[in-house]
Amino acid sequence: MSVLLREQIVAACKRLESSGLNRGTSGNVSCRENDHFLITPTGVPVEEITPSKIVAVGFDGKVNGIGKPSSEWQFHCDILQARPEIHAVVHTHAPHATALACLRENIPPFHYMIALAGGDTIRCAPYALFGTGELSRNAVDALADRKACLLANHGMITLGRDLDEAMAVAIEVESLCQQYLLARQVGQPALLSDDEMRQVIDRFKTYGRNAADTTKQ
Ligand SMILES: [Zn+2]
């Protein structure tokens, strides 16, 4: 059992709260650890989350040890299984991302940083009831070749090779959603072309940067 990984998850929860990306008990964070994953518990306010309250869950959905995992453990489990290169998943109801998710629209390439999520859009997964296998399937599909998606009438999910990257993508996606909302209030934003977005995606790859580095430029 990695105490360090549990501490990192607790720190991420506090950061989501302090940066305004999450409020109350709605968000959840998970990290792959060997043959299972660690995930935040259900219904515990962030100020009460401690490393020992983080729950270990097998990829068969069975809890290893004690605790009750987040009600959204299913999509964390399915995403980590579907995407072997991904080791951390962050889910929040961040206000600007959630506002856009209620429009049930993909976020188009209005800004080059959209490429941080892995492509020329951030998709919005179709609505399904929270905590269900249907929501999980919709999320896995919307995340194909991407590190972020919106969940219709719900919130957003971001992924990373590690927790730092998943957090950096979450912060950037919320920022992009705020910018897109602002632009949409005064007009229809001009969109970057396929070629322009391809150049950005190539540039990100060429630099060999991870998302955490890219957001510092
Ligand atoms: Zn949620």
mmCIF file of C-alpha atoms and ligand atoms in Angstrom:
data_model
loop_
_atom_site.group_PDB
_atom_site.id
_atom_site.type_symbol
_atom_site.label_atom_id
_atom_site.label_comp_id
_atom_site.label_asym_id
_atom_site.label_seq_id
_atom_site.Cartn_x
_atom_site.Cartn_y
_atom_site.Cartn_z
ATOM 1 C CA MET A 1 0.000 0.000 0.000
ATOM 2 C CA SER A 2 1.432 3.335 -1.019
ATOM 3 C CA VAL A 3 0.920 5.954 1.677
ATOM 4 C CA LEU A 4 2.461 8.517 -0.676
ATOM 5 C CA LEU A 5 -0.159 7.904 -3.366
ATOM 6 C CA ARG A 6 -2.939 8.215 -0.785
ATOM 7 C CA GLU A 7 -1.422 11.495 0.415
ATOM 8 C CA GLN A 8 -1.257 12.750 -3.175
ATOM 9 C CA ILE A 9 -4.976 11.974 -3.658
ATOM 10 C CA VAL A 10 -5.869 13.857 -0.457
ATOM 11 C CA ALA A 11 -3.727 16.821 -1.590
ATOM 12 C CA ALA A 12 -5.453 16.778 -5.006
ATOM 13 C CA CYS A 13 -8.907 16.887 -3.361
ATOM 14 C CA LYS A 14 -7.843 19.906 -1.275
ATOM 15 C CA ARG A 15 -6.443 21.613 -4.367
ATOM 16 C CA LEU A 16 -9.663 21.021 -6.325
ATOM 17 C CA GLU A 17 -11.599 22.644 -3.486
ATOM 18 C CA SER A 18 -9.221 25.600 -2.961
ATOM 19 C CA SER A 19 -9.034 26.338 -6.685
ATOM 20 C CA GLY A 20 -12.826 26.421 -6.993
ATOM 21 C CA LEU A 21 -13.023 23.339 -9.209
ATOM 22 C CA ASN A 22 -15.006 21.397 -6.687
ATOM 23 C CA ARG A 23 -17.384 22.013 -3.835
ATOM 24 C CA GLY A 24 -18.814 19.725 -1.196
ATOM 25 C CA THR A 25 -18.606 16.001 -1.797
ATOM 26 C CA SER A 26 -19.325 15.855 -5.541
ATOM 27 C CA GLY A 27 -15.835 15.346 -7.029
ATOM 28 C CA ASN A 28 -13.691 12.248 -6.948
ATOM 29 C CA VAL A 29 -10.102 11.275 -7.707
ATOM 30 C CA SER A 30 -8.491 7.906 -8.437
ATOM 31 C CA CYS A 31 -5.018 6.505 -9.122
ATOM 32 C CA ARG A 32 -3.919 3.116 -10.424
ATOM 33 C CA GLU A 33 -1.854 1.109 -7.953
ATOM 34 C CA ASN A 34 -0.605 -2.317 -9.123
ATOM 35 C CA ASP A 35 -3.591 -4.656 -9.583
ATOM 36 C CA HIS A 36 -6.150 -2.252 -8.078
ATOM 37 C CA PHE A 37 -6.892 1.462 -7.847
ATOM 38 C CA LEU A 38 -7.194 3.950 -5.009
ATOM 39 C CA ILE A 39 -10.239 6.239 -4.979
ATOM 40 C CA THR A 40 -11.796 8.877 -2.754
ATOM 41 C CA PRO A 41 -14.551 7.644 -0.417
ATOM 42 C CA THR A 42 -18.221 8.422 -0.940
ATOM 43 C CA GLY A 43 -19.862 11.297 0.910
ATOM 44 C CA VAL A 44 -16.834 12.496 2.910
ATOM 45 C CA PRO A 45 -16.313 16.304 2.926
ATOM 46 C CA VAL A 46 -12.849 17.319 1.731
ATOM 47 C CA GLU A 47 -11.806 18.642 5.152
ATOM 48 C CA GLU A 48 -12.413 15.160 6.604
ATOM 49 C CA ILE A 49 -10.581 13.141 3.932
ATOM 50 C CA THR A 50 -7.360 11.552 5.222
ATOM 51 C CA PRO A 51 -5.001 9.034 3.559
ATOM 52 C CA SER A 52 -6.539 6.174 5.564
ATOM 53 C CA LYS A 53 -10.019 7.029 4.222
ATOM 54 C CA ILE A 54 -8.929 6.511 0.597
ATOM 55 C CA VAL A 55 -10.467 3.237 -0.609
ATOM 56 C CA ALA A 56 -8.616 0.479 -2.510
ATOM 57 C CA VAL A 57 -10.818 -1.202 -5.137
ATOM 58 C CA GLY A 58 -9.984 -4.158 -7.394
ATOM 59 C CA PHE A 59 -10.737 -4.028 -11.110
ATOM 60 C CA ASP A 60 -13.527 -6.517 -10.392
ATOM 61 C CA GLY A 61 -15.200 -3.773 -8.304
ATOM 62 C CA LYS A 62 -14.504 -5.438 -4.952
ATOM 63 C CA VAL A 63 -13.192 -3.272 -2.118
ATOM 64 C CA ASN A 64 -9.785 -4.334 -0.744
ATOM 65 C CA GLY A 65 -9.944 -3.587 2.956
ATOM 66 C CA ILE A 66 -12.338 -1.072 4.410
ATOM 67 C CA GLY A 67 -14.332 1.948 3.239
ATOM 68 C CA LYS A 68 -17.011 2.725 0.672
ATOM 69 C CA PRO A 69 -15.703 4.091 -2.642
ATOM 70 C CA SER A 70 -17.104 7.081 -4.503
ATOM 71 C CA SER A 71 -20.459 6.346 -6.150
ATOM 72 C CA GLU A 72 -18.646 6.974 -9.467
ATOM 73 C CA TRP A 73 -16.067 4.191 -8.909
ATOM 74 C CA GLN A 74 -17.399 2.381 -12.010
ATOM 75 C CA PHE A 75 -16.183 4.913 -14.567
ATOM 76 C CA HIS A 76 -12.843 5.306 -12.771
ATOM 77 C CA CYS A 77 -12.465 1.504 -12.932
ATOM 78 C CA ASP A 78 -13.551 1.225 -16.594
ATOM 79 C CA ILE A 79 -11.374 4.144 -17.759
ATOM 80 C CA LEU A 80 -8.270 2.759 -16.021
ATOM 81 C CA GLN A 81 -8.942 -0.651 -17.588
ATOM 82 C CA ALA A 82 -9.626 0.737 -21.069
ATOM 83 C CA ARG A 83 -6.590 3.030 -21.030
ATOM 84 C CA PRO A 84 -3.430 1.272 -19.790
ATOM 85 C CA GLU A 85 -1.341 4.427 -20.357
ATOM 86 C CA ILE A 86 -3.556 6.376 -17.930
ATOM 87 C CA HIS A 87 -2.843 6.159 -14.188
ATOM 88 C CA ALA A 88 -5.023 8.929 -12.708
ATOM 89 C CA VAL A 89 -8.628 10.103 -13.170
ATOM 90 C CA VAL A 90 -10.146 13.346 -11.849
ATOM 91 C CA HIS A 91 -13.891 14.066 -11.874
ATOM 92 C CA THR A 92 -15.404 17.380 -10.806
ATOM 93 C CA HIS A 93 -18.514 19.497 -11.212
ATOM 94 C CA ALA A 94 -16.359 22.575 -11.935
ATOM 95 C CA PRO A 95 -18.780 25.457 -12.581
ATOM 96 C CA HIS A 96 -17.771 26.574 -16.088
ATOM 97 C CA ALA A 97 -17.213 23.052 -17.450
ATOM 98 C CA THR A 98 -20.535 21.961 -15.969
ATOM 99 C CA ALA A 99 -22.366 24.985 -17.393
ATOM 100 C CA LEU A 100 -21.111 24.043 -20.876
ATOM 101 C CA ALA A 101 -21.908 20.360 -20.268
ATOM 102 C CA CYS A 102 -25.531 21.406 -19.782
ATOM 103 C CA LEU A 103 -25.563 22.601 -23.416
ATOM 104 C CA ARG A 104 -24.620 19.052 -24.500
ATOM 105 C CA GLU A 105 -22.132 20.400 -27.049
ATOM 106 C CA ASN A 106 -18.546 19.416 -27.778
ATOM 107 C CA ILE A 107 -16.091 22.257 -27.128
ATOM 108 C CA PRO A 108 -14.682 23.208 -30.542
ATOM 109 C CA PRO A 109 -11.092 24.349 -31.264
ATOM 110 C CA PHE A 110 -11.686 27.998 -30.324
ATOM 111 C CA HIS A 111 -8.275 28.095 -28.561
ATOM 112 C CA TYR A 112 -5.094 26.145 -29.280
ATOM 113 C CA MET A 113 -4.913 24.776 -25.707
ATOM 114 C CA ILE A 114 -7.869 22.506 -26.572
ATOM 115 C CA ALA A 115 -5.092 20.268 -27.959
ATOM 116 C CA LEU A 116 -3.964 19.620 -24.392
ATOM 117 C CA ALA A 117 -6.903 17.216 -24.140
ATOM 118 C CA GLY A 118 -5.432 15.228 -27.054
ATOM 119 C CA GLY A 119 -7.362 16.397 -30.111
ATOM 120 C CA ASP A 120 -9.262 19.214 -31.792
ATOM 121 C CA THR A 121 -12.339 19.025 -29.544
ATOM 122 C CA ILE A 122 -13.296 18.211 -25.997
ATOM 123 C CA ARG A 123 -16.259 15.883 -26.423
ATOM 124 C CA CYS A 124 -19.415 15.944 -24.330
ATOM 125 C CA ALA A 125 -20.580 12.444 -23.339
ATOM 126 C CA PRO A 126 -24.351 11.825 -23.663
ATOM 127 C CA TYR A 127 -26.344 12.068 -20.440
ATOM 128 C CA ALA A 128 -26.822 9.023 -18.224
ATOM 129 C CA LEU A 129 -27.714 8.634 -14.551
ATOM 130 C CA PHE A 130 -24.757 9.125 -12.168
ATOM 131 C CA GLY A 131 -23.087 5.982 -10.888
ATOM 132 C CA THR A 132 -24.334 3.778 -13.744
ATOM 133 C CA GLY A 133 -22.596 1.520 -16.224
ATOM 134 C CA GLU A 134 -24.264 3.526 -19.000
ATOM 135 C CA LEU A 135 -22.572 6.739 -17.794
ATOM 136 C CA SER A 136 -19.282 4.855 -17.643
ATOM 137 C CA ARG A 137 -19.624 3.539 -21.221
ATOM 138 C CA ASN A 138 -20.525 7.020 -22.481
ATOM 139 C CA ALA A 139 -17.487 8.485 -20.697
ATOM 140 C CA VAL A 140 -15.055 5.863 -22.033
ATOM 141 C CA ASP A 141 -16.334 6.534 -25.595
ATOM 142 C CA ALA A 142 -16.100 10.340 -25.238
ATOM 143 C CA LEU A 143 -12.550 9.964 -23.889
ATOM 144 C CA ALA A 144 -11.265 7.919 -26.866
ATOM 145 C CA ASP A 145 -7.858 9.446 -27.819
ATOM 146 C CA ARG A 146 -8.479 12.229 -25.313
ATOM 147 C CA LYS A 147 -7.520 13.201 -21.772
ATOM 148 C CA ALA A 148 -10.708 15.151 -21.025
ATOM 149 C CA CYS A 149 -14.437 15.067 -21.665
ATOM 150 C CA LEU A 150 -17.583 16.764 -20.422
ATOM 151 C CA LEU A 151 -20.485 14.714 -19.041
ATOM 152 C CA ALA A 152 -23.844 16.094 -20.192
ATOM 153 C CA ASN A 153 -25.786 17.830 -17.406
ATOM 154 C CA HIS A 154 -23.187 16.654 -14.897
ATOM 155 C CA GLY A 155 -19.513 17.762 -15.000
ATOM 156 C CA MET A 156 -16.166 16.754 -16.443
ATOM 157 C CA ILE A 157 -13.533 14.000 -16.329
ATOM 158 C CA THR A 158 -9.801 14.438 -16.926
ATOM 159 C CA LEU A 159 -7.036 11.846 -17.227
ATOM 160 C CA GLY A 160 -3.283 11.757 -16.816
ATOM 161 C CA ARG A 161 -0.251 9.516 -16.887
ATOM 162 C CA ASP A 162 -0.036 10.594 -13.267
ATOM 163 C CA LEU A 163 -2.103 12.668 -10.868
ATOM 164 C CA ASP A 164 -0.146 15.861 -11.615
ATOM 165 C CA GLU A 165 -1.116 15.620 -15.267
ATOM 166 C CA ALA A 166 -4.793 14.787 -14.595
ATOM 167 C CA MET A 167 -4.963 17.797 -12.238
ATOM 168 C CA ALA A 168 -3.209 20.100 -14.729
ATOM 169 C CA VAL A 169 -5.671 19.066 -17.454
ATOM 170 C CA ALA A 170 -8.636 19.637 -15.088
ATOM 171 C CA ILE A 171 -7.458 23.156 -14.258
ATOM 172 C CA GLU A 172 -6.827 23.960 -17.930
ATOM 173 C CA VAL A 173 -10.188 22.541 -19.093
ATOM 174 C CA GLU A 174 -12.068 24.627 -16.521
ATOM 175 C CA SER A 175 -10.120 27.699 -17.655
ATOM 176 C CA LEU A 176 -10.896 26.955 -21.335
ATOM 177 C CA CYS A 177 -14.587 26.498 -20.515
ATOM 178 C CA GLN A 178 -14.632 29.881 -18.765
ATOM 179 C CA GLN A 179 -12.963 31.518 -21.786
ATOM 180 C CA TYR A 180 -15.363 29.827 -24.221
ATOM 181 C CA LEU A 181 -18.391 30.918 -22.183
ATOM 182 C CA LEU A 182 -17.095 34.510 -22.129
ATOM 183 C CA ALA A 183 -16.510 34.522 -25.887
ATOM 184 C CA ARG A 184 -19.943 33.012 -26.607
ATOM 185 C CA GLN A 185 -21.582 35.825 -24.666
ATOM 186 C CA VAL A 186 -20.418 38.419 -27.186
ATOM 187 C CA GLY A 187 -20.282 36.421 -30.406
ATOM 188 C CA GLN A 188 -19.443 33.194 -32.171
ATOM 189 C CA PRO A 189 -15.728 32.479 -31.630
ATOM 190 C CA ALA A 190 -13.577 31.947 -34.734
ATOM 191 C CA LEU A 191 -12.341 28.363 -34.792
ATOM 192 C CA LEU A 192 -8.862 27.093 -35.602
ATOM 193 C CA SER A 193 -8.670 24.936 -38.745
ATOM 194 C CA ASP A 194 -7.795 21.224 -38.818
ATOM 195 C CA ASP A 195 -4.327 22.174 -40.070
ATOM 196 C CA GLU A 196 -3.788 24.753 -37.345
ATOM 197 C CA MET A 197 -4.827 22.296 -34.644
ATOM 198 C CA ARG A 198 -2.641 19.560 -36.147
ATOM 199 C CA GLN A 199 0.331 21.911 -35.883
ATOM 200 C CA VAL A 200 -0.392 22.536 -32.204
ATOM 201 C CA ILE A 201 -0.819 18.830 -31.460
ATOM 202 C CA ASP A 202 2.479 18.090 -33.285
ATOM 203 C CA ARG A 203 4.218 20.914 -31.425
ATOM 204 C CA PHE A 204 3.072 19.558 -28.064
ATOM 205 C CA LYS A 205 4.423 16.113 -29.066
ATOM 206 C CA THR A 206 7.702 17.528 -30.431
ATOM 207 C CA TYR A 207 8.373 19.355 -27.207
ATOM 208 C CA GLY A 208 7.855 16.046 -25.427
ATOM 209 C CA ARG A 209 6.101 17.971 -22.715
ATOM 210 C CA ASN A 210 3.552 16.561 -20.429
ATOM 211 C CA ALA A 211 0.409 18.539 -19.647
ATOM 212 C CA ALA A 212 1.798 19.824 -16.375
ATOM 213 C CA ASP A 213 4.724 21.406 -18.217
ATOM 214 C CA THR A 214 2.591 22.702 -21.081
ATOM 215 C CA THR A 215 0.339 24.634 -18.751
ATOM 216 C CA LYS A 216 3.358 26.441 -17.295
ATOM 217 C CA GLN A 217 4.377 28.072 -20.579
HETATM 218 ZN ZN ZN B 1 -20.271 13.732 -10.555
#
